[in-house]
Coordinates of C-alpha atoms and ligand atoms in Angstrom, one line a residue:
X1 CA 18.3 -10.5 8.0
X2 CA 15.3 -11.4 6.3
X3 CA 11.9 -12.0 8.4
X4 CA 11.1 -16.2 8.2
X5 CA 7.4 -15.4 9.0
X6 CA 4.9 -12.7 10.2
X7 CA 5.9 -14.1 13.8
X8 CA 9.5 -12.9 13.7
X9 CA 8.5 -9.6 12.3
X10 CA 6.0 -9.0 15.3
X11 CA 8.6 -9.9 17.3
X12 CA 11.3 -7.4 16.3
X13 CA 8.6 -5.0 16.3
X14 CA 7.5 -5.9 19.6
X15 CA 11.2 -5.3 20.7
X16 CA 11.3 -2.0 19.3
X17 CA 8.6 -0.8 21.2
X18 CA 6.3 -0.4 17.8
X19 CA 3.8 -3.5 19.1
X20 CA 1.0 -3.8 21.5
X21 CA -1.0 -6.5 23.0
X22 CA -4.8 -5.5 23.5
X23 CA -5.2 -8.0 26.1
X24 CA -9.3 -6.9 26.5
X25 CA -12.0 -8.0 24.8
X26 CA -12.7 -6.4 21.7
X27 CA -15.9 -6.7 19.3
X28 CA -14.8 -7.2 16.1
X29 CA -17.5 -5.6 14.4
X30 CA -16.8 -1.9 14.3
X31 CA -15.0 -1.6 18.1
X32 CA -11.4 -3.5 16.9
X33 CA -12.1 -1.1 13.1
X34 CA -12.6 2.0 15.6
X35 CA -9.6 1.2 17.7
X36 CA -7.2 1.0 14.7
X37 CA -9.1 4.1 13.3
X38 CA -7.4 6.3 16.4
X39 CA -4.2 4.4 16.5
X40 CA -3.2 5.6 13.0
X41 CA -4.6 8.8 14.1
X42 CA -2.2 8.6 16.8
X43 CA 1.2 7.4 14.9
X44 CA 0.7 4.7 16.9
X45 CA 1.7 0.9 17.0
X46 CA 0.8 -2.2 15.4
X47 CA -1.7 -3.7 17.3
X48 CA -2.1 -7.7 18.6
X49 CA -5.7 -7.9 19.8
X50 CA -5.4 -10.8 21.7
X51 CA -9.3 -11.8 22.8
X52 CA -11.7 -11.2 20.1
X53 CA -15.0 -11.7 21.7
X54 CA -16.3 -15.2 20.3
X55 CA -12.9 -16.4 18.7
X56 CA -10.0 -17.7 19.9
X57 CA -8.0 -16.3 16.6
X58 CA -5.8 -13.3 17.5
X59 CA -6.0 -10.3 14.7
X60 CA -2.9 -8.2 14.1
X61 CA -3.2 -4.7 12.7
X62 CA -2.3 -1.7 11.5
X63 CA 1.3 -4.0 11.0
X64 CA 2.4 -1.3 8.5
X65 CA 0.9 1.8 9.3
X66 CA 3.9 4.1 9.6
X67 CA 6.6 4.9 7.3
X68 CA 9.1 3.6 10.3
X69 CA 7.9 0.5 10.7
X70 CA 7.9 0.1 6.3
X71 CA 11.4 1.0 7.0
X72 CA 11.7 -1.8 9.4
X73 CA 10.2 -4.3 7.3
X74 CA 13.2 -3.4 4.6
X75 CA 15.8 -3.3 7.3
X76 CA 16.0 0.6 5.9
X77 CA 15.2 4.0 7.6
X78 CA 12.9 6.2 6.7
X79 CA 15.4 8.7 5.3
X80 CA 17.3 5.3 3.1
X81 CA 13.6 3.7 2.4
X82 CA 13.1 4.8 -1.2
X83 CA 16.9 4.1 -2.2
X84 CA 16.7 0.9 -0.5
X85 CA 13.5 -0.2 -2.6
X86 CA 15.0 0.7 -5.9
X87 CA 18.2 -0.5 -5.4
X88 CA 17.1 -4.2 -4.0
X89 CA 14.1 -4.4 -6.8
X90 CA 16.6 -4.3 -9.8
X91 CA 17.3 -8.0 -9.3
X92 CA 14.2 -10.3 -8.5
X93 CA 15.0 -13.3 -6.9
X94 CA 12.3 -16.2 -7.5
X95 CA 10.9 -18.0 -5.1
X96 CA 12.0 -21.8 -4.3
X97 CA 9.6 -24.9 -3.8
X98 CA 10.1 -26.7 -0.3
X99 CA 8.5 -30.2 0.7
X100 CA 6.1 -29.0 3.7
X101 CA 5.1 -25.5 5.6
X102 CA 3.7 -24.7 8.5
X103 CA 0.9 -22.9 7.1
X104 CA -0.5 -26.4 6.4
X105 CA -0.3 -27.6 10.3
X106 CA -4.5 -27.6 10.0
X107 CA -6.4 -28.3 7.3
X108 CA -9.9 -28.2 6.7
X109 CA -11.5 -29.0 3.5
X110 CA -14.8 -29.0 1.8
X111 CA -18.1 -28.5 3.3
X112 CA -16.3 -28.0 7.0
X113 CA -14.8 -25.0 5.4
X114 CA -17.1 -21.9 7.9
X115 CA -14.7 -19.0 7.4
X116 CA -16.7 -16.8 9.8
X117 CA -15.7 -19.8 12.6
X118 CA -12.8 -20.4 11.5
X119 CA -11.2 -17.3 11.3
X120 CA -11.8 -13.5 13.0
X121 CA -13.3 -11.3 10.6
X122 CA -13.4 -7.5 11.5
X123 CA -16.2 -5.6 10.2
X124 CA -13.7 -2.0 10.0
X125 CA -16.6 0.9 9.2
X126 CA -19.9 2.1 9.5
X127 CA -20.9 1.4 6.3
X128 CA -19.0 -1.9 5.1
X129 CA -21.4 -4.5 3.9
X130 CA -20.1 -6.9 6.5
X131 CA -16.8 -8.3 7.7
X132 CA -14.0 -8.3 5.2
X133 CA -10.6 -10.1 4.6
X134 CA -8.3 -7.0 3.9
X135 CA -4.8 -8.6 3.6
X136 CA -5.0 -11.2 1.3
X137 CA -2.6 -12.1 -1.2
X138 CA -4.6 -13.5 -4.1
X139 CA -1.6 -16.2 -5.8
X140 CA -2.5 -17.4 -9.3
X141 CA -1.5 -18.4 -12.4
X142 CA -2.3 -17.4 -16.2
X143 CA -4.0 -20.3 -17.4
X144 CA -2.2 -19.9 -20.7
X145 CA 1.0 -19.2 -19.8
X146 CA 1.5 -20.3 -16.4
X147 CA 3.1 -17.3 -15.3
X148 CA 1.7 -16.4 -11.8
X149 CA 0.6 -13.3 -10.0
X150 CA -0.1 -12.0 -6.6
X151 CA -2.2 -9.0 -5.7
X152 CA -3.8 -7.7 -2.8
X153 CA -7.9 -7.3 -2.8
X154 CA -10.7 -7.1 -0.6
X155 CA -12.7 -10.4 0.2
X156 CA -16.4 -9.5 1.8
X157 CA -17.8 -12.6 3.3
X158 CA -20.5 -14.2 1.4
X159 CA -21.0 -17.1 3.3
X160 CA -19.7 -20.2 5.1
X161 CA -17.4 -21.1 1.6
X162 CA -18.3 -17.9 -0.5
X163 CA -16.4 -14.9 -0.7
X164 CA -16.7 -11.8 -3.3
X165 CA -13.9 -10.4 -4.3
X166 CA -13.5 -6.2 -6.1
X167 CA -10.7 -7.0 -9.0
X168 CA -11.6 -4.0 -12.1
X169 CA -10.3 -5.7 -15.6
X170 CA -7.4 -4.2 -15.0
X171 CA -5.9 -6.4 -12.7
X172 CA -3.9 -9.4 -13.2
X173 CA -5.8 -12.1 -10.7
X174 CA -9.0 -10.3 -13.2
X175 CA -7.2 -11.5 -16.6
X176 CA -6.3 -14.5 -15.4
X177 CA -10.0 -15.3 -14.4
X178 CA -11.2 -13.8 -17.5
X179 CA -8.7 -16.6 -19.6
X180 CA -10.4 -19.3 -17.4
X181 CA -13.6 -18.2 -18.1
X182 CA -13.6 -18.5 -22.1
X183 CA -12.8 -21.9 -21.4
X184 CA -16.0 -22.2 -19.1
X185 CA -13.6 -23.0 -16.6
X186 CA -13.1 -22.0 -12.7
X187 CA -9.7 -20.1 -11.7
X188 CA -8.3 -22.0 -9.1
X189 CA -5.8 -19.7 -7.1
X190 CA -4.4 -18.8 -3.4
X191 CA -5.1 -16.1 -0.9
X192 CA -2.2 -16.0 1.5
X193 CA -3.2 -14.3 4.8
X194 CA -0.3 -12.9 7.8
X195 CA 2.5 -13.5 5.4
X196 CA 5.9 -12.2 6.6
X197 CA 6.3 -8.3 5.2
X198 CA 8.1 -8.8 2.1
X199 CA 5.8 -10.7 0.6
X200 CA 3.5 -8.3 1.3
X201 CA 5.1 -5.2 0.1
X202 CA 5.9 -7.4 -3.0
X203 CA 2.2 -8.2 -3.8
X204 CA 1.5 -4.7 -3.8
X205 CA 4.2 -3.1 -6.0
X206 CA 2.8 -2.3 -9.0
X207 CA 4.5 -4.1 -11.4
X208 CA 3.6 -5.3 -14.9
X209 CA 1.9 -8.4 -15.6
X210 CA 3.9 -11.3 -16.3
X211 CA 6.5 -10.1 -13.6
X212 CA 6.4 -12.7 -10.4
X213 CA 5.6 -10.5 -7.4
X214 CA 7.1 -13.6 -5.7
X215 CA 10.8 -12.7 -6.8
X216 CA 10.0 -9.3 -6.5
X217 CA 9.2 -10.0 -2.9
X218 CA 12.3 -12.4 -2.6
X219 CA 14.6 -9.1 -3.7
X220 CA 13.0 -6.8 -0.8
X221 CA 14.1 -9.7 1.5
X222 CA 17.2 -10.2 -0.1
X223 CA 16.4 -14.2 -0.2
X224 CA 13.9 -16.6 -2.0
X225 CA 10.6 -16.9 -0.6
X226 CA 9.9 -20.4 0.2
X227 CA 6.6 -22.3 -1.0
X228 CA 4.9 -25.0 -0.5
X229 CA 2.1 -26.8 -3.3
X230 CA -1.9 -26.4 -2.2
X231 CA -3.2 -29.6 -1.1
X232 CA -6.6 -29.0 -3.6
X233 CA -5.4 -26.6 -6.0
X234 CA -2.2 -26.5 -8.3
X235 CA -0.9 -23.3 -7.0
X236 CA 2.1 -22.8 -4.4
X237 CA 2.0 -20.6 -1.5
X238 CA 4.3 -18.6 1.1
X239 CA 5.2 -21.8 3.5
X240 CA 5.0 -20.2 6.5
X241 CA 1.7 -17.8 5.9
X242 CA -0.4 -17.6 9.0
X243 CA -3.5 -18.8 7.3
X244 CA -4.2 -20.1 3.2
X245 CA -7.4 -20.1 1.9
X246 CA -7.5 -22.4 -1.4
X247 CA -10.0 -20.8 -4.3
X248 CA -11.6 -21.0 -7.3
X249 CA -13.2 -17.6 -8.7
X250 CA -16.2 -19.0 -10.4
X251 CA -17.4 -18.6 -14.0
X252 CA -20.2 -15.9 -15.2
X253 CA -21.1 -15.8 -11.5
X254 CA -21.9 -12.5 -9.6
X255 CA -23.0 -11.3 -6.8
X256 CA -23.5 -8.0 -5.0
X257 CA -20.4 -6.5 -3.1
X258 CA -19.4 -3.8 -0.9
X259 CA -20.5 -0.8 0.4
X260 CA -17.2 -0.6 1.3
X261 CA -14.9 2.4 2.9
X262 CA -12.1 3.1 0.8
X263 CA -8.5 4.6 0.8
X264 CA -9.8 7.5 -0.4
X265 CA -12.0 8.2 2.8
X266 CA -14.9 7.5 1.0
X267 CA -17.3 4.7 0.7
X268 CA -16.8 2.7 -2.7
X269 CA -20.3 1.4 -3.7
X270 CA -21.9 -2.0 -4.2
X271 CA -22.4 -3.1 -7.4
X272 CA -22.0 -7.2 -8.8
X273 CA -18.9 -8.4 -8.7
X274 CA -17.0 -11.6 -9.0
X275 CA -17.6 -14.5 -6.7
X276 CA -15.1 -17.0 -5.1
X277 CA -15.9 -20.5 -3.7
X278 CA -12.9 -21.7 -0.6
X279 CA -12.2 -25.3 -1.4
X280 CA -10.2 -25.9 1.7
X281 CA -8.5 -23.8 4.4
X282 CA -5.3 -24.6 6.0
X283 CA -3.9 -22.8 8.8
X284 CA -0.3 -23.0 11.3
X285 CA -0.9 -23.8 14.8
X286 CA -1.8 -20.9 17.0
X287 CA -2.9 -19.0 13.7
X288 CA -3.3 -15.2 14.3
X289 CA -5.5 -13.6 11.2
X290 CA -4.4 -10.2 9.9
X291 CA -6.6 -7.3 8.9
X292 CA -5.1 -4.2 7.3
X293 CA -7.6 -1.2 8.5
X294 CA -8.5 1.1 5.3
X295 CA -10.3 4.5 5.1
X296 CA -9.3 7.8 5.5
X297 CA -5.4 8.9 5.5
X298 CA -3.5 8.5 7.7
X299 CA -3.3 4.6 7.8
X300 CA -1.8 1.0 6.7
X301 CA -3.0 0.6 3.1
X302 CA -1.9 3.8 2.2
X303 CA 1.4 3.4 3.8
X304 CA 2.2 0.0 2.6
X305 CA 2.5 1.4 -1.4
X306 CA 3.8 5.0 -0.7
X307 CA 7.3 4.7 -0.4
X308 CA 7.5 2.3 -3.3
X309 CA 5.1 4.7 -6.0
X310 CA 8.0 7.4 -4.9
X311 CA 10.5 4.6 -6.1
X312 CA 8.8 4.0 -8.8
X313 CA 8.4 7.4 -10.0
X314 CA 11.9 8.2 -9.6
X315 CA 12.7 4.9 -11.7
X316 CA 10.5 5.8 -14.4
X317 CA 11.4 9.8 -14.7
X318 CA 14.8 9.9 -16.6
X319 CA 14.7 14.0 -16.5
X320 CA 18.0 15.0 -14.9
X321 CA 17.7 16.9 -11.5
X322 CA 14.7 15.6 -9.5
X323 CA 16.2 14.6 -6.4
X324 CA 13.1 13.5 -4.4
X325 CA 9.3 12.6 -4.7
X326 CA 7.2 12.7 -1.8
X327 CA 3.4 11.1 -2.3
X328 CA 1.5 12.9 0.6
X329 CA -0.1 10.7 3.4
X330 CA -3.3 13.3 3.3
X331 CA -3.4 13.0 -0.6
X332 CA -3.7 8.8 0.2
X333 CA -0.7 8.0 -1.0
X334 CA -1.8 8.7 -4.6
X335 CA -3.3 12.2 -5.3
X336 CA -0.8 14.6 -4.2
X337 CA 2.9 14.7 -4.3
X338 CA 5.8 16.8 -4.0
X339 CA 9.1 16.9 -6.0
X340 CA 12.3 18.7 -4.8
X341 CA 14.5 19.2 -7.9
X342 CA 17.9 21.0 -9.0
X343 CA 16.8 23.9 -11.4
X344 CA 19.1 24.7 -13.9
X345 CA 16.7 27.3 -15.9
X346 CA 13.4 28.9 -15.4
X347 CA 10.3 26.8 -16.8
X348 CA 12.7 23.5 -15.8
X349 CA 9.8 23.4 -12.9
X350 CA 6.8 22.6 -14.8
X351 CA 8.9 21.0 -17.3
X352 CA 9.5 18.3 -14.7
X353 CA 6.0 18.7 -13.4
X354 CA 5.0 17.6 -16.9
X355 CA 7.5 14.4 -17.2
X356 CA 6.3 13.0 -13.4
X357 CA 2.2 13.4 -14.2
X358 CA 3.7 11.4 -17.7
X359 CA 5.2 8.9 -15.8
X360 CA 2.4 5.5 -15.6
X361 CA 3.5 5.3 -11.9
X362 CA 2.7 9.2 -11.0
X363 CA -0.8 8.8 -13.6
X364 CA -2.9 9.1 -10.5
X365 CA -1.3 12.4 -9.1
X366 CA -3.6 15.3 -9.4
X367 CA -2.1 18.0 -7.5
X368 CA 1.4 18.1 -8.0
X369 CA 4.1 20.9 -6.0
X370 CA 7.4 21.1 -7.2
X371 CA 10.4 22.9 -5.0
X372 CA 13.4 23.8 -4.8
X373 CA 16.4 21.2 -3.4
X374 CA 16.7 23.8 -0.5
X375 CA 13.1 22.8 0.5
X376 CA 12.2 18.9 2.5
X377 CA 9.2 17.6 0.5
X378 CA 8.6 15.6 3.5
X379 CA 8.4 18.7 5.7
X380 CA 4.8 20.2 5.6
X381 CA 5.9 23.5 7.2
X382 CA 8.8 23.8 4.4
X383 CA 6.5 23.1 1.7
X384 CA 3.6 25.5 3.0
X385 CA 6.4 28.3 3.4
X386 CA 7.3 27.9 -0.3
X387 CA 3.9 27.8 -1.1
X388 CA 3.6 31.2 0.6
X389 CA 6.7 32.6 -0.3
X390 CA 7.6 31.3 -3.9
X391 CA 4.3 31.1 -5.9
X392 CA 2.2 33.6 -7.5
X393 CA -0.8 32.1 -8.8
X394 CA -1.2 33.3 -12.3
X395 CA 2.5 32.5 -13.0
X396 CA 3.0 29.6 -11.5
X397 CA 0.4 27.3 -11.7
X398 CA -0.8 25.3 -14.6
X399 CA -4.3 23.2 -14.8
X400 CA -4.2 20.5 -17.6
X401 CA -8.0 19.3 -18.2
X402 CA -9.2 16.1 -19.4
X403 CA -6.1 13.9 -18.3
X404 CA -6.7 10.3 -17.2
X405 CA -7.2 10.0 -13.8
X406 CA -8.0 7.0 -10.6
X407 CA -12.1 6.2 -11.2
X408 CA -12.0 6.2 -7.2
X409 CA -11.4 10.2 -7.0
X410 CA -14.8 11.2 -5.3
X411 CA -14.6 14.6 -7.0
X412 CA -14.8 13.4 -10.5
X413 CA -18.2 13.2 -11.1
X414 CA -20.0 10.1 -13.0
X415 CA -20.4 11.8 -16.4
X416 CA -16.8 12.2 -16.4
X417 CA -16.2 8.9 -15.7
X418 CA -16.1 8.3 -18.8
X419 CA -15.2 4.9 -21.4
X420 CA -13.6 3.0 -18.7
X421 CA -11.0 5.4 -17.2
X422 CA -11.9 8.9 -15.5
X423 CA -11.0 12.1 -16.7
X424 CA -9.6 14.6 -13.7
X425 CA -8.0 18.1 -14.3
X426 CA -4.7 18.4 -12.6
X427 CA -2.7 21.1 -11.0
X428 CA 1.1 21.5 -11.5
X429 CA 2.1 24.5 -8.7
X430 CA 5.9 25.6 -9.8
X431 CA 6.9 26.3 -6.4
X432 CA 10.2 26.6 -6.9
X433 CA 11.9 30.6 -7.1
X434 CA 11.6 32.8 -10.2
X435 CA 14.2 33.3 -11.5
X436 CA 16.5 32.2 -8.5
X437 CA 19.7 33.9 -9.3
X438 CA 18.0 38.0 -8.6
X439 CA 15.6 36.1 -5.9
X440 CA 16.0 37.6 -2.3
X441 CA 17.9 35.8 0.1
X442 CA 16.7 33.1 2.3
X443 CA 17.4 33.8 6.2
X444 CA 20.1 32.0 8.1
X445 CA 22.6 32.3 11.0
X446 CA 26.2 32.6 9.7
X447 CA 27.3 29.8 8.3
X448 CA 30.6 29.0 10.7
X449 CA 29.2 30.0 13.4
X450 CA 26.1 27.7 13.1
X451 CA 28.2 24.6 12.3
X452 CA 29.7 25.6 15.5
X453 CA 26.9 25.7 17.4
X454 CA 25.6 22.4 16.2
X455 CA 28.6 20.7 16.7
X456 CA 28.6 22.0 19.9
X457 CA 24.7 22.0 21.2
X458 CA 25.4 19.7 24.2
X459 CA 27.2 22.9 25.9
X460 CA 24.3 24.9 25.7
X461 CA 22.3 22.7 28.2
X462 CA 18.8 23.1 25.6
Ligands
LIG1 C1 -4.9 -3.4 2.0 C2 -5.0 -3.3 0.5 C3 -6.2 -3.6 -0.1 C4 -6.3 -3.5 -1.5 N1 -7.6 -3.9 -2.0 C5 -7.7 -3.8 -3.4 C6 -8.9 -4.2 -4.0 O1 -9.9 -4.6 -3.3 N2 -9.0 -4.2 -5.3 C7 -8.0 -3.7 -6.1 O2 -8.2 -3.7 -7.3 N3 -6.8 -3.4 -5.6 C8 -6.6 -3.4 -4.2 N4 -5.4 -3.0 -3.7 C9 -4.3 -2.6 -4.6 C10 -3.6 -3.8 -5.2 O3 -3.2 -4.7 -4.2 C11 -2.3 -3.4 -5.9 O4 -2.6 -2.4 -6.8 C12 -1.6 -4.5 -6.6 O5 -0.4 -4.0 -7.2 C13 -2.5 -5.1 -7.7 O6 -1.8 -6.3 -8.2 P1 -1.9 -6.7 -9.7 O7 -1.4 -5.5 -10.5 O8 -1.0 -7.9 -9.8 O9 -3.3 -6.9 -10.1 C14 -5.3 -3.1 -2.3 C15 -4.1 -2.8 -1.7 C16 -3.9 -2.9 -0.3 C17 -2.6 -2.5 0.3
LIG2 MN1 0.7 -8.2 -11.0

């Protein structure tokens, strides 16, 4: 069954054990940001902080910050995750317009609008410019086609109606505003805040512009998300979203935004970016705010698009044999990865190294392992034993220089970031065995007998 809202979601999680209420006062600069820095050390739960000192908003985090409760959110398993994504995403389902939503129970409009009143804004890190909005999904539509969009960006408050917002060219809420601005006009559009987890999960799939990450979300619920219209903008948003904040991203304007810490673990730095003016906020009664905790691995934002870049990368590589792709938590989701494949020949290995780094949705990988189908990417001891045990170095791996790679890699320096996308070096490590069929033999118990003993482990009293 699909989640309605955020609410229902939180309350199967809370069910599961994967939920706690902070029921203390917390400071939500830097103490609620350090709090949800040692939970995702921990593996642990979401977190409801109840009493934010000052506010009578609660702030759910770390929602998504393990691959279990991803899994949850899909009604999948960690183990099923991946198939489930790929198999559900084939089929969008668009969204549906309804006459009223609860995410409009309050409304305020105008010069009332005080987002730092109205809402609780963490500040997460040392070094972040100030309190930030990090789960936001930015609704809009292309001003010459109509055809809408929904991405996830940081918002650093400005001021009582002012926002900034970090959207490169690249992104689709950035074209649309760049089409509104040759006309000298504003881009009205949508930030959706505590929207239920397919939604979410849709926003961030990385799909191509022009595709609705609306129906895309409605497909990972299995049903149509339901919207309601803005009461000051002509844009439509997720009905039962916890809170709405209704935009315009302003013409020509900038102003400075950020330091702030990044999914990489390192602080991105502040430079002029685009500027957003609230129009109106409307919000459901009892309203909790929802604030995604980024900085080093592990945690939420890296979580929330890992299982669906390994879907993606298994979509896009039509190579026969690669069985699994796992994008490593430690490599943020984006830098590292591991592929388990079938080999049929020697050099089959790199060969598939090469097609994965070739694929747009593995473009960011930089170090990338391949194994054997005998090896669990996911496993870190099995991987570091094939490391060990399968690889010499002057056979096996290959370094390819001057291949595109994410501008946020802190090890690329800034005269390689060069003409608007970086250059990185990448690794491929063939980790898979030379020539496999004169390769010595991997240890195990005899086969019989150690189906026996599994089928029979109870006996054993271990
Ligand atoms: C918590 C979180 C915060 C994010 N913040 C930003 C951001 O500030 N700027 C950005 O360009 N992408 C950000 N992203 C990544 C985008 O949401 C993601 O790439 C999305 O697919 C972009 O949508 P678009 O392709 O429709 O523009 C963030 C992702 C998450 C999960
Ligand atoms: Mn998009």
């Amino acid at each position: 069954m699909p989640f309605a809202d955020l609410r229902s979601f939180v309350d199967r999680l809370e069910a599961e054990g994967e939920l706690r209420r902070v029921a203390v006062e917390v400071d939500l600069a830097y103490e609620l940001g350090a709090i949800c820095r040692r939970a995702a050390d921990l593996d642990g739960p979401a977190l409801l902080f109840e009493h934010p000192r000052g506010h009578s908003m609660p702030v759910l985090a770390n929602l998504l910050a393990t691959r279990r409760r991803v899994a949850l959110a899909l009604d999948a398993t960690p183990e099923t995750l991946v198939d489930v994504w790929r198999s559900r995403t084939r089929e969008p389902i668009p969204p549906v317009t309804v006459g009223a939503g609860p995410c409009q129970d309050n409304v305020v409009e105008g010069d009332d609008v005080d987002l730092a009143r109205l809402l609780a804004i963490p500040v997460f890190n040392e070094l972040d410019a100030g309190p930030y909005i990090t789960a936001g999904c930015h609704i809009s539509l292309d001003p010459r086609t109509g055809e809408r969009n929904v991405g996830v960006y940081r918002n650093q408050v400005h001021g009582p109606r002012t926002l900034g917002i970090s959207a490169p060219p690249f992104r689709h809420l950035a074209q649309h505003h760049v089409e509104a601005e040759r006309a000298g006009e504003p881009l009205p559009f949508a930030i959706a805040i505590g929207v239920e987890p397919g939604v979410f999960l849709g926003a961030v799939a990385p799909v191509p512009a022009g595709v609705d990450e609306l129906a895309i979300a409605g497909a990972l619920r299995g049903s149509p998300v339901e919207l309601v219209a803005c009461r000051t903008i002509p844009v439509d948003v997720p009905a039962t979203a916890e809170i709405v904040l209704e935009c315009e991203l302003l013409p020509g304007e900038l102003l400075e935004e950020g330091p702030f810490g990044e999914f990489t673990g390192y602080y991105a730095t502040a430079k002029p970016r685009q500027v957003i003016k609230v129009r109106a906020v409307t919000y459901r009664d009892g309203a909790m705010h929802q604030g995604v905790y980024i900085g080093r691995p592990p945690n939420e934002s890296i979580q929330v698009s890992l299982a669906m870049n390994e879907a993606t990368i298994m979509d896009q590589v039509s190579l026969p044999g690669l069985r699994a792709v796992h994008m490593t938590e430690g490599g943020s989701g984006y830098f590292q990865a591991i592929a388990s494949i079938d080999k049929p020949f020697e050099g089959y290995g790199k060969m598939m190294g090469l097609a994965i780094l070739g694929a747009w949705a593995g473009r960011g990988i930089k170090t990338l392992i391949v194994v054997d189908a005998d090896v669990d990417p996911f496993d870190p001891v099995e991987v570091d034993w094939a490391l060990a045990s399968r690889v010499q170095p002057h056979r096996d791996v290959e370094i390819l220089k001057g291949m595109v790679g994410p501008g946020l890699d802190p090890s690329i320096s800034e005269h390689e970031k060069v003409s608007g996308s970086s250059r990185t070096s990448k690794m491929i490590i063939d980790a898979t065995r030379y020539d496999a069929a004169t390769y010595p033999r991997t240890v195990a118990p005899e086969p019989d007998v150690y189906e026996r003993v599994l089928a029979e482990w109870q006996k054993y009293g271990i």
